[in-house]
PDB file of C-alpha atoms in Angstrom:
ATOM      1  CA  UNK A  17      55.110 160.975  98.834  1.00 83.00           C
ATOM      2  CA  UNK A  18      58.410 159.667 100.182  1.00 88.00           C
ATOM      3  CA  UNK A  19      59.635 158.937 103.676  1.00 92.00           C
ATOM      4  CA  UNK A  20      63.339 159.431 104.239  1.00 95.00           C
ATOM      5  CA  UNK A  21      65.358 157.980 107.085  1.00 95.00           C
ATOM      6  CA  UNK A  22      68.691 159.628 107.729  1.00 96.00           C
ATOM      7  CA  UNK A  23      71.366 158.327 110.105  1.00 97.00           C
ATOM      8  CA  UNK A  24      72.930 159.383 112.358  1.00 97.00           C
ATOM      9  CA  UNK A  25      70.721 162.223 113.534  1.00 95.00           C
ATOM     10  CA  UNK A  26      73.692 163.903 115.185  1.00 96.00           C
ATOM     11  CA  UNK A  27      77.340 163.287 115.942  1.00 97.00           C
ATOM     12  CA  UNK A  28      80.316 164.967 117.512  1.00 98.00           C
ATOM     13  CA  UNK A  29      83.559 164.108 115.742  1.00 97.00           C
ATOM     14  CA  UNK A  30      87.241 164.803 116.170  1.00 98.00           C
ATOM     15  CA  UNK A  31      88.982 166.886 113.543  1.00 98.00           C
ATOM     16  CA  UNK A  32      90.809 164.843 110.944  1.00 98.00           C
ATOM     17  CA  UNK A  33      88.342 161.963 111.067  1.00 98.00           C
ATOM     18  CA  UNK A  34      85.552 161.056 108.617  1.00 98.00           C
ATOM     19  CA  UNK A  35      81.821 160.508 109.070  1.00 98.00           C
ATOM     20  CA  UNK A  36      79.484 158.630 106.752  1.00 98.00           C
ATOM     21  CA  UNK A  37      75.831 159.662 106.693  1.00 98.00           C
ATOM     22  CA  UNK A  38      73.195 157.278 105.408  1.00 98.00           C
ATOM     23  CA  UNK A  39      69.960 158.122 103.598  1.00 97.00           C
ATOM     24  CA  UNK A  40      67.278 155.469 103.086  1.00 97.00           C
ATOM     25  CA  UNK A  41      64.081 156.138 101.121  1.00 97.00           C
ATOM     26  CA  UNK A  42      60.917 154.050 101.392  1.00 95.00           C
ATOM     27  CA  UNK A  43      60.449 153.917  97.616  1.00 93.00           C
ATOM     28  CA  UNK A  44      62.581 153.934  94.498  1.00 93.00           C
ATOM     29  CA  UNK A  45      63.501 157.441  93.413  1.00 90.00           C
ATOM     30  CA  UNK A  46      65.529 158.751  90.524  1.00 86.00           C
ATOM     31  CA  UNK A  47      66.627 162.082  91.943  1.00 85.00           C
ATOM     32  CA  UNK A  48      68.496 162.177  95.234  1.00 92.00           C
ATOM     33  CA  UNK A  49      70.452 165.164  96.539  1.00 95.00           C
ATOM     34  CA  UNK A  50      72.705 166.127  99.434  1.00 97.00           C
ATOM     35  CA  UNK A  51      72.567 169.604 100.989  1.00 96.00           C
ATOM     36  CA  UNK A  52      74.575 171.382 103.653  1.00 97.00           C
ATOM     37  CA  UNK A  53      73.234 173.982 106.058  1.00 94.00           C
ATOM     38  CA  UNK A  54      75.916 175.874 107.903  1.00 94.00           C
ATOM     39  CA  UNK A  55      75.007 177.548 111.222  1.00 91.00           C
ATOM     40  CA  UNK A  56      72.583 180.404 110.688  1.00 87.00           C
ATOM     41  CA  UNK A  57      72.579 179.892 106.924  1.00 90.00           C
ATOM     42  CA  UNK A  58      70.187 178.534 104.343  1.00 90.00           C
ATOM     43  CA  UNK A  59      70.683 175.293 102.458  1.00 93.00           C
ATOM     44  CA  UNK A  60      73.376 174.827  99.826  1.00 95.00           C
ATOM     45  CA  UNK A  61      73.379 171.930  97.388  1.00 94.00           C
ATOM     46  CA  UNK A  62      76.472 169.733  97.647  1.00 97.00           C
ATOM     47  CA  UNK A  63      75.797 167.202  94.909  1.00 96.00           C
ATOM     48  CA  UNK A  64      73.335 165.065  93.017  1.00 94.00           C
ATOM     49  CA  UNK A  65      73.700 161.371  93.859  1.00 95.00           C
ATOM     50  CA  UNK A  66      73.458 159.393  90.621  1.00 88.00           C
ATOM     51  CA  UNK A  67      72.597 155.713  90.695  1.00 89.00           C
ATOM     52  CA  UNK A  68      75.246 153.678  88.919  1.00 85.00           C
ATOM     53  CA  UNK A  69      77.574 156.562  88.194  1.00 87.00           C
ATOM     54  CA  UNK A  70      79.658 159.201  89.913  1.00 91.00           C
ATOM     55  CA  UNK A  71      77.868 161.982  91.769  1.00 94.00           C
ATOM     56  CA  UNK A  72      77.569 165.429  90.189  1.00 94.00           C
ATOM     57  CA  UNK A  73      79.117 168.053  92.448  1.00 96.00           C
ATOM     58  CA  UNK A  74      78.245 171.738  92.688  1.00 94.00           C
ATOM     59  CA  UNK A  75      80.822 174.467  92.513  1.00 93.00           C
ATOM     60  CA  UNK A  76      82.907 174.546  95.654  1.00 96.00           C
ATOM     61  CA  UNK A  77      82.400 170.881  96.546  1.00 97.00           C
ATOM     62  CA  UNK A  78      84.764 168.078  95.530  1.00 97.00           C
ATOM     63  CA  UNK A  79      84.610 164.304  95.563  1.00 97.00           C
ATOM     64  CA  UNK A  80      87.710 163.884  97.727  1.00 97.00           C
ATOM     65  CA  UNK A  81      86.081 165.858 100.528  1.00 98.00           C
ATOM     66  CA  UNK A  82      82.495 164.619 100.094  1.00 98.00           C
ATOM     67  CA  UNK A  83      82.499 161.162  98.490  1.00 97.00           C
ATOM     68  CA  UNK A  84      78.990 159.939  97.705  1.00 97.00           C
ATOM     69  CA  UNK A  85      77.704 156.465  96.980  1.00 96.00           C
ATOM     70  CA  UNK A  86      74.367 155.513  95.380  1.00 96.00           C
ATOM     71  CA  UNK A  87      74.287 151.732  95.073  1.00 94.00           C
ATOM     72  CA  UNK A  88      70.561 151.550  94.290  1.00 94.00           C
ATOM     73  CA  UNK A  89      67.421 153.658  93.876  1.00 94.00           C
ATOM     74  CA  UNK A  90      66.555 153.741  97.593  1.00 96.00           C
ATOM     75  CA  UNK A  91      69.878 154.368  99.344  1.00 96.00           C
ATOM     76  CA  UNK A  92      72.777 156.811  99.352  1.00 97.00           C
ATOM     77  CA  UNK A  93      75.653 157.769 101.613  1.00 97.00           C
ATOM     78  CA  UNK A  94      77.583 160.994 102.025  1.00 98.00           C
ATOM     79  CA  UNK A  95      80.993 160.933 103.684  1.00 98.00           C
ATOM     80  CA  UNK A  96      82.520 164.061 105.164  1.00 98.00           C
ATOM     81  CA  UNK A  97      86.253 163.420 105.022  1.00 98.00           C
ATOM     82  CA  UNK A  98      89.182 164.796 106.991  1.00 98.00           C
ATOM     83  CA  UNK A  99      86.830 166.974 109.004  1.00 98.00           C
ATOM     84  CA  UNK A 100      87.605 170.403 110.384  1.00 97.00           C
ATOM     85  CA  UNK A 101      85.455 172.645 112.607  1.00 97.00           C
ATOM     86  CA  UNK A 102      84.293 174.458 109.439  1.00 97.00           C
ATOM     87  CA  UNK A 103      82.448 171.266 108.460  1.00 98.00           C
ATOM     88  CA  UNK A 104      80.137 171.648 111.453  1.00 97.00           C
ATOM     89  CA  UNK A 105      76.718 171.860 109.796  1.00 96.00           C
ATOM     90  CA  UNK A 106      73.444 170.098 109.277  1.00 95.00           C
ATOM     91  CA  UNK A 107      73.628 167.712 106.316  1.00 97.00           C
ATOM     92  CA  UNK A 108      70.356 166.854 104.610  1.00 96.00           C
ATOM     93  CA  UNK A 109      69.312 164.232 102.112  1.00 96.00           C
ATOM     94  CA  UNK A 110      66.527 165.109  99.671  1.00 94.00           C
ATOM     95  CA  UNK A 111      64.581 163.286  96.984  1.00 93.00           C
ATOM     96  CA  UNK A 112      62.240 164.324  94.202  1.00 87.00           C
ATOM     97  CA  UNK A 113      59.838 162.005  92.476  1.00 82.00           C
ATOM     98  CA  UNK A 114      60.062 163.746  89.127  1.00 77.00           C
ATOM     99  CA  UNK A 115      60.355 167.110  87.420  1.00 71.00           C
ATOM    100  CA  UNK A 116      57.910 169.535  88.965  1.00 71.00           C
ATOM    101  CA  UNK A 117      57.115 167.278  91.886  1.00 80.00           C
ATOM    102  CA  UNK A 118      57.470 167.978  95.560  1.00 85.00           C
ATOM    103  CA  UNK A 119      60.882 167.687  97.212  1.00 88.00           C
ATOM    104  CA  UNK A 120      61.125 165.616 100.391  1.00 91.00           C
ATOM    105  CA  UNK A 121      63.819 165.899 103.028  1.00 92.00           C
ATOM    106  CA  UNK A 122      65.273 163.719 105.711  1.00 91.00           C
ATOM    107  CA  UNK A 123      65.487 164.978 109.262  1.00 93.00           C
ATOM    108  CA  UNK A 124      69.119 165.911 108.801  1.00 94.00           C
ATOM    109  CA  UNK A 125      72.389 165.004 110.479  1.00 96.00           C
ATOM    110  CA  UNK A 126      73.736 167.600 112.871  1.00 95.00           C
ATOM    111  CA  UNK A 127      77.520 167.358 112.759  1.00 97.00           C
ATOM    112  CA  UNK A 128      79.812 169.073 115.232  1.00 97.00           C
ATOM    113  CA  UNK A 129      83.568 168.857 114.670  1.00 98.00           C
ATOM    114  CA  UNK A 130      85.785 169.563 117.656  1.00 97.00           C
TER     115      UNK A 130
ATOM    116  CA  UNK B  27      71.926 182.947  87.881  1.00 81.00           C
ATOM    117  CA  UNK B  28      68.924 182.333  90.121  1.00 87.00           C
ATOM    118  CA  UNK B  29      68.898 184.148  93.456  1.00 90.00           C
ATOM    119  CA  UNK B  30      66.198 183.812  96.100  1.00 94.00           C
ATOM    120  CA  UNK B  31      65.556 186.371  98.823  1.00 95.00           C
ATOM    121  CA  UNK B  32      63.111 186.300 101.709  1.00 96.00           C
ATOM    122  CA  UNK B  33      61.717 189.234 103.644  1.00 94.00           C
ATOM    123  CA  UNK B  34      61.538 189.756 106.549  1.00 93.00           C
ATOM    124  CA  UNK B  35      64.500 187.841 107.943  1.00 94.00           C
ATOM    125  CA  UNK B  36      62.805 187.587 111.325  1.00 96.00           C
ATOM    126  CA  UNK B  37      59.331 188.243 112.648  1.00 95.00           C
ATOM    127  CA  UNK B  38      57.840 188.194 116.130  1.00 97.00           C
ATOM    128  CA  UNK B  39      54.069 188.505 116.504  1.00 96.00           C
ATOM    129  CA  UNK B  40      51.389 187.884 119.127  1.00 97.00           C
ATOM    130  CA  UNK B  41      49.212 184.835 118.771  1.00 97.00           C
ATOM    131  CA  UNK B  42      46.200 185.222 116.485  1.00 97.00           C
ATOM    132  CA  UNK B  43      47.745 187.590 113.967  1.00 97.00           C
ATOM    133  CA  UNK B  44      47.598 186.999 110.239  1.00 97.00           C
ATOM    134  CA  UNK B  45      51.053 186.987 108.632  1.00 95.00           C
ATOM    135  CA  UNK B  46      52.581 187.445 105.215  1.00 96.00           C
ATOM    136  CA  UNK B  47      56.029 186.100 104.395  1.00 97.00           C
ATOM    137  CA  UNK B  48      57.662 187.151 101.155  1.00 97.00           C
ATOM    138  CA  UNK B  49      59.923 185.330  98.703  1.00 97.00           C
ATOM    139  CA  UNK B  50      61.553 186.912  95.625  1.00 97.00           C
ATOM    140  CA  UNK B  51      63.458 185.191  92.829  1.00 94.00           C
ATOM    141  CA  UNK B  52      65.434 186.690  89.967  1.00 92.00           C
ATOM    142  CA  UNK B  53      64.809 184.173  87.165  1.00 88.00           C
ATOM    143  CA  UNK B  54      61.105 183.760  86.396  1.00 86.00           C
ATOM    144  CA  UNK B  55      61.715 180.640  84.242  1.00 85.00           C
ATOM    145  CA  UNK B  56      60.720 178.265  87.027  1.00 87.00           C
ATOM    146  CA  UNK B  57      58.395 175.281  86.871  1.00 86.00           C
ATOM    147  CA  UNK B  58      57.481 175.334  90.548  1.00 91.00           C
ATOM    148  CA  UNK B  59      58.107 176.946  93.916  1.00 94.00           C
ATOM    149  CA  UNK B  60      58.008 175.181  97.246  1.00 95.00           C
ATOM    150  CA  UNK B  61      57.581 176.455 100.787  1.00 97.00           C
ATOM    151  CA  UNK B  62      59.139 174.583 103.712  1.00 96.00           C
ATOM    152  CA  UNK B  63      59.149 174.792 107.451  1.00 96.00           C
ATOM    153  CA  UNK B  64      62.242 174.048 109.530  1.00 94.00           C
ATOM    154  CA  UNK B  65      62.241 173.635 113.296  1.00 92.00           C
ATOM    155  CA  UNK B  66      65.521 174.413 115.100  1.00 87.00           C
ATOM    156  CA  UNK B  67      68.229 171.840 114.358  1.00 81.00           C
ATOM    157  CA  UNK B  68      65.831 169.730 112.299  1.00 84.00           C
ATOM    158  CA  UNK B  69      65.158 168.821 108.704  1.00 87.00           C
ATOM    159  CA  UNK B  70      62.626 170.404 106.365  1.00 91.00           C
ATOM    160  CA  UNK B  71      58.894 169.787 106.220  1.00 93.00           C
ATOM    161  CA  UNK B  72      57.178 170.576 102.944  1.00 93.00           C
ATOM    162  CA  UNK B  73      54.246 172.961 103.353  1.00 96.00           C
ATOM    163  CA  UNK B  74      53.063 173.852  99.876  1.00 96.00           C
ATOM    164  CA  UNK B  75      54.159 173.249  96.297  1.00 94.00           C
ATOM    165  CA  UNK B  76      52.960 175.653  93.599  1.00 94.00           C
ATOM    166  CA  UNK B  77      53.374 174.676  89.976  1.00 90.00           C
ATOM    167  CA  UNK B  78      54.266 177.416  87.509  1.00 89.00           C
ATOM    168  CA  UNK B  79      50.791 177.193  85.962  1.00 90.00           C
ATOM    169  CA  UNK B  80      49.097 177.848  89.309  1.00 92.00           C
ATOM    170  CA  UNK B  81      48.464 181.146  91.047  1.00 93.00           C
ATOM    171  CA  UNK B  82      48.000 179.817  94.569  1.00 95.00           C
ATOM    172  CA  UNK B  83      47.762 176.785  96.810  1.00 96.00           C
ATOM    173  CA  UNK B  84      46.033 176.357 100.149  1.00 97.00           C
ATOM    174  CA  UNK B  85      46.516 173.952 103.026  1.00 95.00           C
ATOM    175  CA  UNK B  86      44.609 174.613 106.226  1.00 97.00           C
ATOM    176  CA  UNK B  87      45.611 178.015 107.570  1.00 97.00           C
ATOM    177  CA  UNK B  88      48.343 178.383 104.947  1.00 98.00           C
ATOM    178  CA  UNK B  89      47.941 179.996 101.552  1.00 98.00           C
ATOM    179  CA  UNK B  90      50.784 180.498  99.088  1.00 97.00           C
ATOM    180  CA  UNK B  91      50.599 182.622  95.963  1.00 97.00           C
ATOM    181  CA  UNK B  92      52.910 182.791  92.969  1.00 96.00           C
ATOM    182  CA  UNK B  93      53.452 185.629  90.520  1.00 95.00           C
ATOM    183  CA  UNK B  94      56.090 184.430  88.068  1.00 92.00           C
ATOM    184  CA  UNK B  95      56.163 187.608  86.024  1.00 91.00           C
ATOM    185  CA  UNK B  96      57.150 189.697  89.014  1.00 94.00           C
ATOM    186  CA  UNK B  97      59.340 186.988  90.537  1.00 94.00           C
ATOM    187  CA  UNK B  98      57.461 186.837  93.818  1.00 96.00           C
ATOM    188  CA  UNK B  99      55.665 184.420  96.086  1.00 97.00           C
ATOM    189  CA  UNK B 100      53.921 185.054  99.385  1.00 97.00           C
ATOM    190  CA  UNK B 101      53.034 182.683 102.194  1.00 97.00           C
ATOM    191  CA  UNK B 102      49.993 183.775 104.172  1.00 97.00           C
ATOM    192  CA  UNK B 103      49.488 182.292 107.639  1.00 97.00           C
ATOM    193  CA  UNK B 104      46.067 182.897 109.140  1.00 98.00           C
ATOM    194  CA  UNK B 105      45.404 183.109 112.868  1.00 97.00           C
ATOM    195  CA  UNK B 106      48.983 182.346 113.885  1.00 97.00           C
ATOM    196  CA  UNK B 107      49.692 180.018 116.813  1.00 97.00           C
ATOM    197  CA  UNK B 108      52.783 179.458 118.997  1.00 97.00           C
ATOM    198  CA  UNK B 109      53.220 176.107 117.239  1.00 96.00           C
ATOM    199  CA  UNK B 110      53.838 177.995 114.002  1.00 97.00           C
ATOM    200  CA  UNK B 111      57.141 179.258 115.405  1.00 97.00           C
ATOM    201  CA  UNK B 112      59.862 178.009 113.046  1.00 97.00           C
ATOM    202  CA  UNK B 113      61.971 179.113 110.105  1.00 96.00           C
ATOM    203  CA  UNK B 114      60.131 179.264 106.793  1.00 97.00           C
ATOM    204  CA  UNK B 115      62.076 178.686 103.591  1.00 97.00           C
ATOM    205  CA  UNK B 116      61.076 179.054  99.972  1.00 97.00           C
ATOM    206  CA  UNK B 117      62.899 177.221  97.183  1.00 95.00           C
ATOM    207  CA  UNK B 118      62.880 177.287  93.391  1.00 93.00           C
ATOM    208  CA  UNK B 119      64.625 174.962  90.951  1.00 85.00           C
ATOM    209  CA  UNK B 120      67.810 175.907  89.157  1.00 78.00           C
ATOM    210  CA  UNK B 121      66.917 176.767  85.555  1.00 69.00           C
ATOM    211  CA  UNK B 122      65.997 173.580  83.709  1.00 68.00           C
ATOM    212  CA  UNK B 123      67.026 171.234  86.509  1.00 74.00           C
ATOM    213  CA  UNK B 124      65.565 169.370  89.446  1.00 74.00           C
ATOM    214  CA  UNK B 125      67.924 171.019  91.904  1.00 82.00           C
ATOM    215  CA  UNK B 126      66.585 173.643  94.312  1.00 90.00           C
ATOM    216  CA  UNK B 127      67.952 177.010  95.351  1.00 92.00           C
ATOM    217  CA  UNK B 128      66.815 178.062  98.787  1.00 94.00           C
ATOM    218  CA  UNK B 129      65.959 181.468 100.101  1.00 95.00           C
ATOM    219  CA  UNK B 130      67.551 182.959 103.166  1.00 90.00           C
ATOM    220  CA  UNK B 131      64.571 182.108 105.353  1.00 95.00           C
ATOM    221  CA  UNK B 132      62.211 183.963 107.695  1.00 97.00           C
ATOM    222  CA  UNK B 133      62.493 183.138 111.406  1.00 96.00           C
ATOM    223  CA  UNK B 134      59.004 183.370 112.869  1.00 97.00           C
ATOM    224  CA  UNK B 135      58.177 183.551 116.550  1.00 97.00           C
ATOM    225  CA  UNK B 136      54.540 183.567 117.629  1.00 97.00           C
ATOM    226  CA  UNK B 137      54.072 184.708 121.217  1.00 97.00           C
ATOM    227  CA  UNK B 138      51.377 183.189 123.419  1.00 95.00           C
TER     228      UNK B 138
END
């Protein structure tokens, strides 16, 4: 299994500013992902955080808006840049220990942009 | 393109009832399916993982079944309790990848 610590757990931010969310895993993992959950919606994958290379973004998400770092196999950050109220969501970090294995999630970061 | 649907969207039942939550997916070429629980404003807790070679998995009062050929999975909750109140999500991987597509969720409320 994997235990994921995500920080901050919540934040209220002014529009136009940026917020960096941290994800720390208690073991080395290959696959790490960032998801967004907009109010009343299910989860949507933002990107795959690749260690040592640029993140792989899903359709509709771009690096300028959601830059991601993955400096090692236990840590990643997601930045939400130039925020607007539409960015108000829960952002979740997830890891998988291998193909076909269970996915584990952090407790999420609840972001409100005012 | 994989699409995942959950029925019903919301469910309210008295305590003690047995429940069935449904999950449908359009592409049967999956290697697993996972059920999660989400409490309001919180992250996801994994409940059950079913590999494509399995028909069902059990954990306590929870039982999940998988029928790949028909593109369906069910989550059975026995003797429901108020503490079971949460949103239940199913997820399957994108074809050939590690990435998950999530269903729309079922909001469950168990009344004391």
